[in-house]
mmCIF file with all atom_site columns, C-alpha atoms in Angstrom:
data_model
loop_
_atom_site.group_PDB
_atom_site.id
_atom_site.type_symbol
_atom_site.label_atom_id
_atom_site.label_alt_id
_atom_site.label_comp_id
_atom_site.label_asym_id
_atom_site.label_entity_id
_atom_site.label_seq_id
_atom_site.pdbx_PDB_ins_code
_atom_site.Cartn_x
_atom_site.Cartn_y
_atom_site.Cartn_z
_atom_site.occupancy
_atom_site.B_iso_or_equiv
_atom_site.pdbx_formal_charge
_atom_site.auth_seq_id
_atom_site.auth_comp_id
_atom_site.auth_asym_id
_atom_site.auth_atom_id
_atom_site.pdbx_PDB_model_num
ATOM 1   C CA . UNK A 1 1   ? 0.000   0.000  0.000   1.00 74.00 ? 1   UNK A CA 1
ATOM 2   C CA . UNK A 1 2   ? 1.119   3.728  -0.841  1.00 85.00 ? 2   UNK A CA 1
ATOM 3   C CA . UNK A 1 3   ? 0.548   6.397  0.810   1.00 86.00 ? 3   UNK A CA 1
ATOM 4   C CA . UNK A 1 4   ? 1.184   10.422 0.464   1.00 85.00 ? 4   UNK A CA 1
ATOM 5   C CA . UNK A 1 5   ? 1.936   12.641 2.713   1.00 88.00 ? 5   UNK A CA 1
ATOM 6   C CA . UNK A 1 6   ? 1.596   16.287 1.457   1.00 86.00 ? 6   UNK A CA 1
ATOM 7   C CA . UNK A 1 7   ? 0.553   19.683 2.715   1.00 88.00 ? 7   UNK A CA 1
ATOM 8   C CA . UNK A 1 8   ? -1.779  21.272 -0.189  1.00 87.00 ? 8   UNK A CA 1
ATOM 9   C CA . UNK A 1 9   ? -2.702  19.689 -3.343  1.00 86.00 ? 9   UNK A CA 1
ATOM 10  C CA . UNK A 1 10  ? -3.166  22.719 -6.316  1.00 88.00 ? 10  UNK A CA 1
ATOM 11  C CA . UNK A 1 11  ? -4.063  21.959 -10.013 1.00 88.00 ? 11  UNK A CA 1
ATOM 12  C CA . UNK A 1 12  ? -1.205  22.973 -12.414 1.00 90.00 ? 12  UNK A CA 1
ATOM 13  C CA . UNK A 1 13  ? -2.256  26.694 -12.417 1.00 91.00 ? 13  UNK A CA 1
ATOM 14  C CA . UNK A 1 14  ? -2.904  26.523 -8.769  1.00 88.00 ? 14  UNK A CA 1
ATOM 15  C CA . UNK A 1 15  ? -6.762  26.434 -8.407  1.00 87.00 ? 15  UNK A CA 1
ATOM 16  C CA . UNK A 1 16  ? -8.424  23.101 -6.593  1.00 85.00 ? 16  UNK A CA 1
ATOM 17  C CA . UNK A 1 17  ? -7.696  19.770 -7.962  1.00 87.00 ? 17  UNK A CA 1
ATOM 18  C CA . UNK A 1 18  ? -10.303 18.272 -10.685 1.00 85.00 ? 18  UNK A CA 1
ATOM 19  C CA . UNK A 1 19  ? -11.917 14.546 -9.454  1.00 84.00 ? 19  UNK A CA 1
ATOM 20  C CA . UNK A 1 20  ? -14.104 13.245 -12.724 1.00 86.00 ? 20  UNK A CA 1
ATOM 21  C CA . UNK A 1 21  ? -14.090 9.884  -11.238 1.00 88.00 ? 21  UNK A CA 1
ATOM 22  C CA . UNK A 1 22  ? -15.264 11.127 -7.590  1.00 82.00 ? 22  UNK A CA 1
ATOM 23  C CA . UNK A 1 23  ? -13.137 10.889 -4.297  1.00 83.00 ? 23  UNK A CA 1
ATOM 24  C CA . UNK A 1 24  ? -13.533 8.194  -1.734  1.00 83.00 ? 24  UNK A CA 1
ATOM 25  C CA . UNK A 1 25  ? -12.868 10.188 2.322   1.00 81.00 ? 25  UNK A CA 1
ATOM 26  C CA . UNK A 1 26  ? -12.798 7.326  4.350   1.00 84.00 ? 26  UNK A CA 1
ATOM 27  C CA . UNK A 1 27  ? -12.914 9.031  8.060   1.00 82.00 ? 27  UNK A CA 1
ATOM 28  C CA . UNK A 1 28  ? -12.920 12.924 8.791   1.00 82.00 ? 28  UNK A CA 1
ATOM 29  C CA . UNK A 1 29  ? -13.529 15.668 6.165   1.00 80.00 ? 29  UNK A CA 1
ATOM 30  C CA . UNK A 1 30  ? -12.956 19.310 7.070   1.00 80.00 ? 30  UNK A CA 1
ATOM 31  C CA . UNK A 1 31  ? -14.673 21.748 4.842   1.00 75.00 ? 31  UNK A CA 1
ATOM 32  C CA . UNK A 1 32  ? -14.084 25.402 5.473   1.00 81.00 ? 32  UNK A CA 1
ATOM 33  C CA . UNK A 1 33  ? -17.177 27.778 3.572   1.00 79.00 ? 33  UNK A CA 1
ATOM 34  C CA . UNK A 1 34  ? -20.104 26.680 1.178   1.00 81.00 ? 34  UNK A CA 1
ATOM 35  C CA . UNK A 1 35  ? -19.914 23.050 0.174   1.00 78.00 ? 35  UNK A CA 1
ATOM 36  C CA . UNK A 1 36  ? -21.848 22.690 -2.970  1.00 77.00 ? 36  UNK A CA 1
ATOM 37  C CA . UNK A 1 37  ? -23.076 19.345 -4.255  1.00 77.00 ? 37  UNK A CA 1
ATOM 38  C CA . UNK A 1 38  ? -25.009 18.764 -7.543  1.00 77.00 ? 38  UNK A CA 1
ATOM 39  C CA . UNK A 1 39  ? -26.792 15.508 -6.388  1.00 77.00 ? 39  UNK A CA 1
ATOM 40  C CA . UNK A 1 40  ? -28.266 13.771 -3.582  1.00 74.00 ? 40  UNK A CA 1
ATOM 41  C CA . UNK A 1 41  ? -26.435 14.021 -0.261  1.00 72.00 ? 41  UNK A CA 1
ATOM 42  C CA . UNK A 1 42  ? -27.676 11.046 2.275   1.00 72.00 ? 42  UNK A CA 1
ATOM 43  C CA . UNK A 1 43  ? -25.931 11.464 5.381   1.00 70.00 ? 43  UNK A CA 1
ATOM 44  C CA . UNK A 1 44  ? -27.504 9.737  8.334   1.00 70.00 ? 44  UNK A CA 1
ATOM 45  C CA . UNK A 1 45  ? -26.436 11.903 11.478  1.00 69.00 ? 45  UNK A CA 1
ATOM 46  C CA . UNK A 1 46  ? -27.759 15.666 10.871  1.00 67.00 ? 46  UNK A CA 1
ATOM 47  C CA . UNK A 1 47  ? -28.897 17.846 13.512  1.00 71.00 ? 47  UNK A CA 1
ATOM 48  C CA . UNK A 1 48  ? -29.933 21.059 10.758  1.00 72.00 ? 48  UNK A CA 1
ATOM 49  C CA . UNK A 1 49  ? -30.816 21.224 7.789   1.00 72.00 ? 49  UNK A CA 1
ATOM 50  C CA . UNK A 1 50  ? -31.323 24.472 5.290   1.00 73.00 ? 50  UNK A CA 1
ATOM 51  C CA . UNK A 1 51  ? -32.152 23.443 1.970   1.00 73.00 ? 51  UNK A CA 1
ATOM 52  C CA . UNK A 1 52  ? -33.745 25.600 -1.197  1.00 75.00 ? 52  UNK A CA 1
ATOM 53  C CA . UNK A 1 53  ? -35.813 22.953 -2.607  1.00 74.00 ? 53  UNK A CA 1
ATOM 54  C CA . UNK A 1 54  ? -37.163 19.732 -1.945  1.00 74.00 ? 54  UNK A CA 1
ATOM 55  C CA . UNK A 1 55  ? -37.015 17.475 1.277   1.00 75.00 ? 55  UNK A CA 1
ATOM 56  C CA . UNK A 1 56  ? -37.184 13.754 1.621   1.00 74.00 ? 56  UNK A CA 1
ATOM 57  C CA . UNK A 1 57  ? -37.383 12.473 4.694   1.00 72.00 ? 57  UNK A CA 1
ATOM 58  C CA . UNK A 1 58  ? -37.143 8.546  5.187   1.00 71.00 ? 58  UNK A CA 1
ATOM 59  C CA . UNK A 1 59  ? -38.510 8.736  9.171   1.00 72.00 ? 59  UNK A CA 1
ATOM 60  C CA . UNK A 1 60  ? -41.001 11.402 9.241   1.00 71.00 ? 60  UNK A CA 1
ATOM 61  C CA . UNK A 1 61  ? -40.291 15.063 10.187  1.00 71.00 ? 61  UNK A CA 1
ATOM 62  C CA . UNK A 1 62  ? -40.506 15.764 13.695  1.00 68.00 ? 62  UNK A CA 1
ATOM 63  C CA . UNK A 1 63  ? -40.743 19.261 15.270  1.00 69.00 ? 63  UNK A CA 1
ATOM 64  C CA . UNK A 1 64  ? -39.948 20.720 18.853  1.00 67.00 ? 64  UNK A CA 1
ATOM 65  C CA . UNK A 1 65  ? -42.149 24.024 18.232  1.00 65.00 ? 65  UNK A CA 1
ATOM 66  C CA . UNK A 1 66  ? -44.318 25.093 15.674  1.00 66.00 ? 66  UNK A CA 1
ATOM 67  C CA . UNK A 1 67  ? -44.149 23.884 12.102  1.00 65.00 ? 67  UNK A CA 1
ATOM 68  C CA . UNK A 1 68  ? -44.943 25.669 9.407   1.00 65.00 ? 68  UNK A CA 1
ATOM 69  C CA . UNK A 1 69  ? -45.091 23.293 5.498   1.00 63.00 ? 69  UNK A CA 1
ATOM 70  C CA . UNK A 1 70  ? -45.823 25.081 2.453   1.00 58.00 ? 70  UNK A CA 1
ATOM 71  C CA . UNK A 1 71  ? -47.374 27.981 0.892   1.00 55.00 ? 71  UNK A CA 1
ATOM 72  C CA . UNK A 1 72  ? -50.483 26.320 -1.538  1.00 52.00 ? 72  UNK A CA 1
ATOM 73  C CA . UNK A 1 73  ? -51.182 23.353 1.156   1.00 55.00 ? 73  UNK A CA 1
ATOM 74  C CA . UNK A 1 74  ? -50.168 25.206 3.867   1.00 55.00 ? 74  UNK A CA 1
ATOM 75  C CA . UNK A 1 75  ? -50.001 23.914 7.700   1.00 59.00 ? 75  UNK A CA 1
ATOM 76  C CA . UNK A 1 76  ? -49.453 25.462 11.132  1.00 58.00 ? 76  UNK A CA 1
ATOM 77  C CA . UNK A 1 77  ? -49.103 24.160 13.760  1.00 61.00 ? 77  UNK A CA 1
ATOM 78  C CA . UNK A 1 78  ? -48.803 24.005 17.821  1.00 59.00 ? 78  UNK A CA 1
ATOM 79  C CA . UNK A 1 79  ? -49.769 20.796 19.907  1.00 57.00 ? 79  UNK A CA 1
ATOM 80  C CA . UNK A 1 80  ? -53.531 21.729 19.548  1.00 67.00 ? 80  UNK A CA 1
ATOM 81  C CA . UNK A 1 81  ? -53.702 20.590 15.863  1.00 68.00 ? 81  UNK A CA 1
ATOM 82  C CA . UNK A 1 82  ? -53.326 16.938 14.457  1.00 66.00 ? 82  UNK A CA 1
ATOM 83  C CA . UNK A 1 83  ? -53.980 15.687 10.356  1.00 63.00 ? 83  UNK A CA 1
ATOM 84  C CA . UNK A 1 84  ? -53.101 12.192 10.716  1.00 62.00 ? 84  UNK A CA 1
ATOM 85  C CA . UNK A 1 85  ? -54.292 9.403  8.027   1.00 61.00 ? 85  UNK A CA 1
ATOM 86  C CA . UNK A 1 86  ? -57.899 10.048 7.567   1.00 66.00 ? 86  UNK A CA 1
ATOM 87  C CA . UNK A 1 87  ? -58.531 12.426 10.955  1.00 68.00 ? 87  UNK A CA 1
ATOM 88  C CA . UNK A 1 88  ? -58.144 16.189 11.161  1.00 70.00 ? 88  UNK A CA 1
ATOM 89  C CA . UNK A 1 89  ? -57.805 16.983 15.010  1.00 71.00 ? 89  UNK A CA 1
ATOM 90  C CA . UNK A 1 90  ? -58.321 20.464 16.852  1.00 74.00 ? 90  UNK A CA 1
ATOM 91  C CA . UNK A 1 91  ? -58.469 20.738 20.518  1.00 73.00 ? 91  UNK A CA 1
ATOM 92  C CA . UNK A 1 92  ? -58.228 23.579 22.474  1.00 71.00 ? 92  UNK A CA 1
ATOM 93  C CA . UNK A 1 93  ? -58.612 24.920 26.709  1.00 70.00 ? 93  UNK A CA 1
ATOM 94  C CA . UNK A 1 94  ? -61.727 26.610 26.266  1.00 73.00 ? 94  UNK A CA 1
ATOM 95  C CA . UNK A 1 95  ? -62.752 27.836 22.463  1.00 71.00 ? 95  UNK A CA 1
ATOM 96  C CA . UNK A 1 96  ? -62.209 25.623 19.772  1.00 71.00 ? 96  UNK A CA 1
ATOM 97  C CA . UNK A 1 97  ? -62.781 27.879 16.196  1.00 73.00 ? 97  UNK A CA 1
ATOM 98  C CA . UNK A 1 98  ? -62.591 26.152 12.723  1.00 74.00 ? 98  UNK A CA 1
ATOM 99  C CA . UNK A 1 99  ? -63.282 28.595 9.944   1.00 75.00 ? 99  UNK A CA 1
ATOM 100 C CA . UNK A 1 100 ? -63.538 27.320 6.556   1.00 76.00 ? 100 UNK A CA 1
ATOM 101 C CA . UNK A 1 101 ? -63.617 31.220 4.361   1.00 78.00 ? 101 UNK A CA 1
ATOM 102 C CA . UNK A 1 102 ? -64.313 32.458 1.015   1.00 80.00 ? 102 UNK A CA 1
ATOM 103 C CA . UNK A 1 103 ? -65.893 34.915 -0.998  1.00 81.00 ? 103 UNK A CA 1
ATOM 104 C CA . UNK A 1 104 ? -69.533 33.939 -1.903  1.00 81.00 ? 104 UNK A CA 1
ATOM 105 C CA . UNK A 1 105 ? -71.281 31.245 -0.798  1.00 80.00 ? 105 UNK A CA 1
ATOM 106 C CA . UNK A 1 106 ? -68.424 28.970 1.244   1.00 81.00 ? 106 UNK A CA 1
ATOM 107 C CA . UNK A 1 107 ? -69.947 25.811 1.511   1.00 82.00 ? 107 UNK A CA 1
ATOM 108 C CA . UNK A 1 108 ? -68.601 22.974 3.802   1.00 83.00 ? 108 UNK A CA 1
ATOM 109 C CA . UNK A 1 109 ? -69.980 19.507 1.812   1.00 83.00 ? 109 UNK A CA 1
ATOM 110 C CA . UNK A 1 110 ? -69.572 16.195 3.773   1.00 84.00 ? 110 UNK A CA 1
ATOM 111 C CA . UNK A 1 111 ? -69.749 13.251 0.918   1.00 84.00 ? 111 UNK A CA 1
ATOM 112 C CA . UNK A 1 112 ? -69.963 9.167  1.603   1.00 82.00 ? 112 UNK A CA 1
ATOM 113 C CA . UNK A 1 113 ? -69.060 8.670  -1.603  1.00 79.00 ? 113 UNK A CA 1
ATOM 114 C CA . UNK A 1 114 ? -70.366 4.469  -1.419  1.00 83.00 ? 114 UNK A CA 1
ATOM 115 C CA . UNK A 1 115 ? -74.010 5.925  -1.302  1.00 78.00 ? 115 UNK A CA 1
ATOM 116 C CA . UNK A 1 116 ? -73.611 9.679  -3.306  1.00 76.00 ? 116 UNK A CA 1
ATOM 117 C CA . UNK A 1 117 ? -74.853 10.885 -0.203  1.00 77.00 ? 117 UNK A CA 1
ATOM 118 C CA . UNK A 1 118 ? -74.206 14.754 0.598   1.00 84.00 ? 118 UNK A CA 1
ATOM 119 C CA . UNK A 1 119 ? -74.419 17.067 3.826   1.00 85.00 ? 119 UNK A CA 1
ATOM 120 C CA . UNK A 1 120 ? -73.285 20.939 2.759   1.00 86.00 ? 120 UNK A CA 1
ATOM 121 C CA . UNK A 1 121 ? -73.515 23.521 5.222   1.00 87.00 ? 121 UNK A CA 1
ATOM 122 C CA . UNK A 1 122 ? -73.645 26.815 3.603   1.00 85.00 ? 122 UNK A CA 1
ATOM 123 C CA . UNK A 1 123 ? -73.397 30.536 4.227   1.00 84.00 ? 123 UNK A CA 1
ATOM 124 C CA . UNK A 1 124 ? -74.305 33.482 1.875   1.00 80.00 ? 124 UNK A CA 1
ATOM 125 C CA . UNK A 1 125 ? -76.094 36.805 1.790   1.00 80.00 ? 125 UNK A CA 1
ATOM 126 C CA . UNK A 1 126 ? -79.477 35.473 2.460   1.00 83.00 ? 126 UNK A CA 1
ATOM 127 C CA . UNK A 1 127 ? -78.546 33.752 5.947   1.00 85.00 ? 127 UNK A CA 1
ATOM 128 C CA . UNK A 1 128 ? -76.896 29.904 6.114   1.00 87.00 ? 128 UNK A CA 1
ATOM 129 C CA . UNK A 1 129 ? -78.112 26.810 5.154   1.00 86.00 ? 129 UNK A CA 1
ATOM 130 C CA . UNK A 1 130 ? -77.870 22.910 6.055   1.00 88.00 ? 130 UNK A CA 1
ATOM 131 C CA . UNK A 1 131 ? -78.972 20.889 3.182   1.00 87.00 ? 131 UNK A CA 1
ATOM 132 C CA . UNK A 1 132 ? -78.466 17.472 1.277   1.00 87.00 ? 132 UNK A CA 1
ATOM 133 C CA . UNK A 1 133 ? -77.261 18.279 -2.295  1.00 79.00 ? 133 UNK A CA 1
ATOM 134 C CA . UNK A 1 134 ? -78.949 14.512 -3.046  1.00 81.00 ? 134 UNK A CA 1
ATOM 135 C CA . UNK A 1 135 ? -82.639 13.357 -2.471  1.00 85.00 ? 135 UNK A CA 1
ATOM 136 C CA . UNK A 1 136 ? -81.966 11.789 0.517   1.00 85.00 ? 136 UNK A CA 1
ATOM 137 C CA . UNK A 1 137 ? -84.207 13.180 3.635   1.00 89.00 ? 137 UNK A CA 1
ATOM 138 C CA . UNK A 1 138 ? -81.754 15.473 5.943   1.00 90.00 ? 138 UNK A CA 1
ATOM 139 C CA . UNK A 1 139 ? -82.358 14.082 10.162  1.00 90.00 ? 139 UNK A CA 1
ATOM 140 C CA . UNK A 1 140 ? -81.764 15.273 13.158  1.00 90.00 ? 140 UNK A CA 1
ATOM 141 C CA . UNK A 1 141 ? -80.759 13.047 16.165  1.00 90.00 ? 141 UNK A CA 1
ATOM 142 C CA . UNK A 1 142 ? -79.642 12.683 20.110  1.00 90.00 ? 142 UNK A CA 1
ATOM 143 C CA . UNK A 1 143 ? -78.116 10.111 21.282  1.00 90.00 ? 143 UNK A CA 1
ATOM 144 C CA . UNK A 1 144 ? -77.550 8.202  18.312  1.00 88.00 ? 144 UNK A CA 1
ATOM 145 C CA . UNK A 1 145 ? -81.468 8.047  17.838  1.00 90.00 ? 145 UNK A CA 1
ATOM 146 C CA . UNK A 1 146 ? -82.782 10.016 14.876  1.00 89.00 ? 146 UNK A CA 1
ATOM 147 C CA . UNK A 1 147 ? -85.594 12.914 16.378  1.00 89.00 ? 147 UNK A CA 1
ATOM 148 C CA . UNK A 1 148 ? -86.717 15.165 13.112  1.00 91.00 ? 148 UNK A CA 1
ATOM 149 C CA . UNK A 1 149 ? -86.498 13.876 9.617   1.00 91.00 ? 149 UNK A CA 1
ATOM 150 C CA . UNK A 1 150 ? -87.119 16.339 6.755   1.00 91.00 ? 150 UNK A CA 1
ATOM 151 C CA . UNK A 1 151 ? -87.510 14.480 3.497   1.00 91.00 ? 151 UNK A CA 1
ATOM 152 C CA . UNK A 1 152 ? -86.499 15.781 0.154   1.00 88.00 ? 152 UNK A CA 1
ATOM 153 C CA . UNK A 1 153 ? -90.511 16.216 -0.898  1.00 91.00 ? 153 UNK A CA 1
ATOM 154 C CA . UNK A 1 154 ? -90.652 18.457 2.250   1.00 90.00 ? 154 UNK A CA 1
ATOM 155 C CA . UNK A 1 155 ? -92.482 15.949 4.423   1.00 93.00 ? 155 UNK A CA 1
ATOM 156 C CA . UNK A 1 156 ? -91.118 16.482 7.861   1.00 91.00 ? 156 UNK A CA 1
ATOM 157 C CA . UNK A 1 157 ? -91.318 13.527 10.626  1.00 89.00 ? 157 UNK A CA 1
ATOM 158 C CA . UNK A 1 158 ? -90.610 14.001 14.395  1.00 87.00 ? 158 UNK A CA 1
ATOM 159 C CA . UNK A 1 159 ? -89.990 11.158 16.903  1.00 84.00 ? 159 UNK A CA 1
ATOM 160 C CA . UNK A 1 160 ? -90.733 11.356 20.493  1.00 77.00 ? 160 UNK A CA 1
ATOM 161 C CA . UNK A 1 161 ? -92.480 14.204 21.872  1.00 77.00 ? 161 UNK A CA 1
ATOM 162 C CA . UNK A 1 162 ? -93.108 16.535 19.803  1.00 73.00 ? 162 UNK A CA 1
ATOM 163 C CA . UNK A 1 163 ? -93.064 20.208 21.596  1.00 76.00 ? 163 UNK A CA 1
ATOM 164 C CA . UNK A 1 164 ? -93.814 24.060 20.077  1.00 75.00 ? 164 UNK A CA 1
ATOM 165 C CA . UNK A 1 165 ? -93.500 26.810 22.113  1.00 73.00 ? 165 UNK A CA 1
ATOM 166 C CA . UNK A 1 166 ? -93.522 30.586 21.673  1.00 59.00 ? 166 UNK A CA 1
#
């Protein structure tokens, strides 16, 4: 085995050395200033990161404060908030506000897309509005038991006792 024991390598006109075929470091490398690499870096051990584009991360990202992903899809976050598989999650101490805005009539529509069944909830200049956007009747329940069930001819059905005041 050889081995080379120098204090600077310099090119012929004394810039950095060229490596087409790549370099092997097998233990420590010291870099002084901006490293710059042109493909995929995998390193295993890193405690920051700042990167101008795209992140991949193998084990999930996990955050100590709040995050903050995006600008189109945007998400922020504190320990009140959790979108995990098929569940979106906000607690809170005392108020709990979810506010779904735009210009118009917003409309909130709940499908079950086995059945084409709809729920909307909708607000525009005429007051709001709970509706099915399909002919199926629109109920009202407690308890898991349905109570009031308006049908989509107009019909309306009550269950128990039936009280008007006023």
């Amino acid at each position: 085995m050889s081995q080379i024991n120098v204090d600077n390598i310099r090119n012929r006109l004394g810039g950095a050395i060229g490596a087409p075929s790549g370099i092997v470091v097998t233990g420590v490398s010291t870099f002084s200033g901006d490293v710059s690499i042109g493909g995929t870096l995998t390193y295993e051990d890193v405690t920051n990161i700042d990167s101008v584009g795209v992140i991949t991360a193998r084990g999930g990202i996990d955050c100590n404060g709040t995050a903050t992903f995006g600008a189109d899809g945007s998400i922020t976050t504190g320990s009140n908030f959790s979108l995990n598989g098929n569940a979106l999650t906000v607690t809170g101490a005392s108020t709990v506000v979810g506010e779904f805005k735009k210009a118009g009539s917003p409309t909130i529509q709940v499908t079950d897309t086995t059945n084409s069944t709809d729920l909307q909830l909708r607000a525009d200049a005429t007051g709001g509005l709970v509706r099915t956007a399909s002919n199926k009747p629109l109920l009202f329940g407690t308890n898991q038991t349905e109570r009031l069930r308006i049908e989509s001819n107009g019909a309306i059905t009550a269950t128990g006792n039936f009280t008007t005041g006023g």
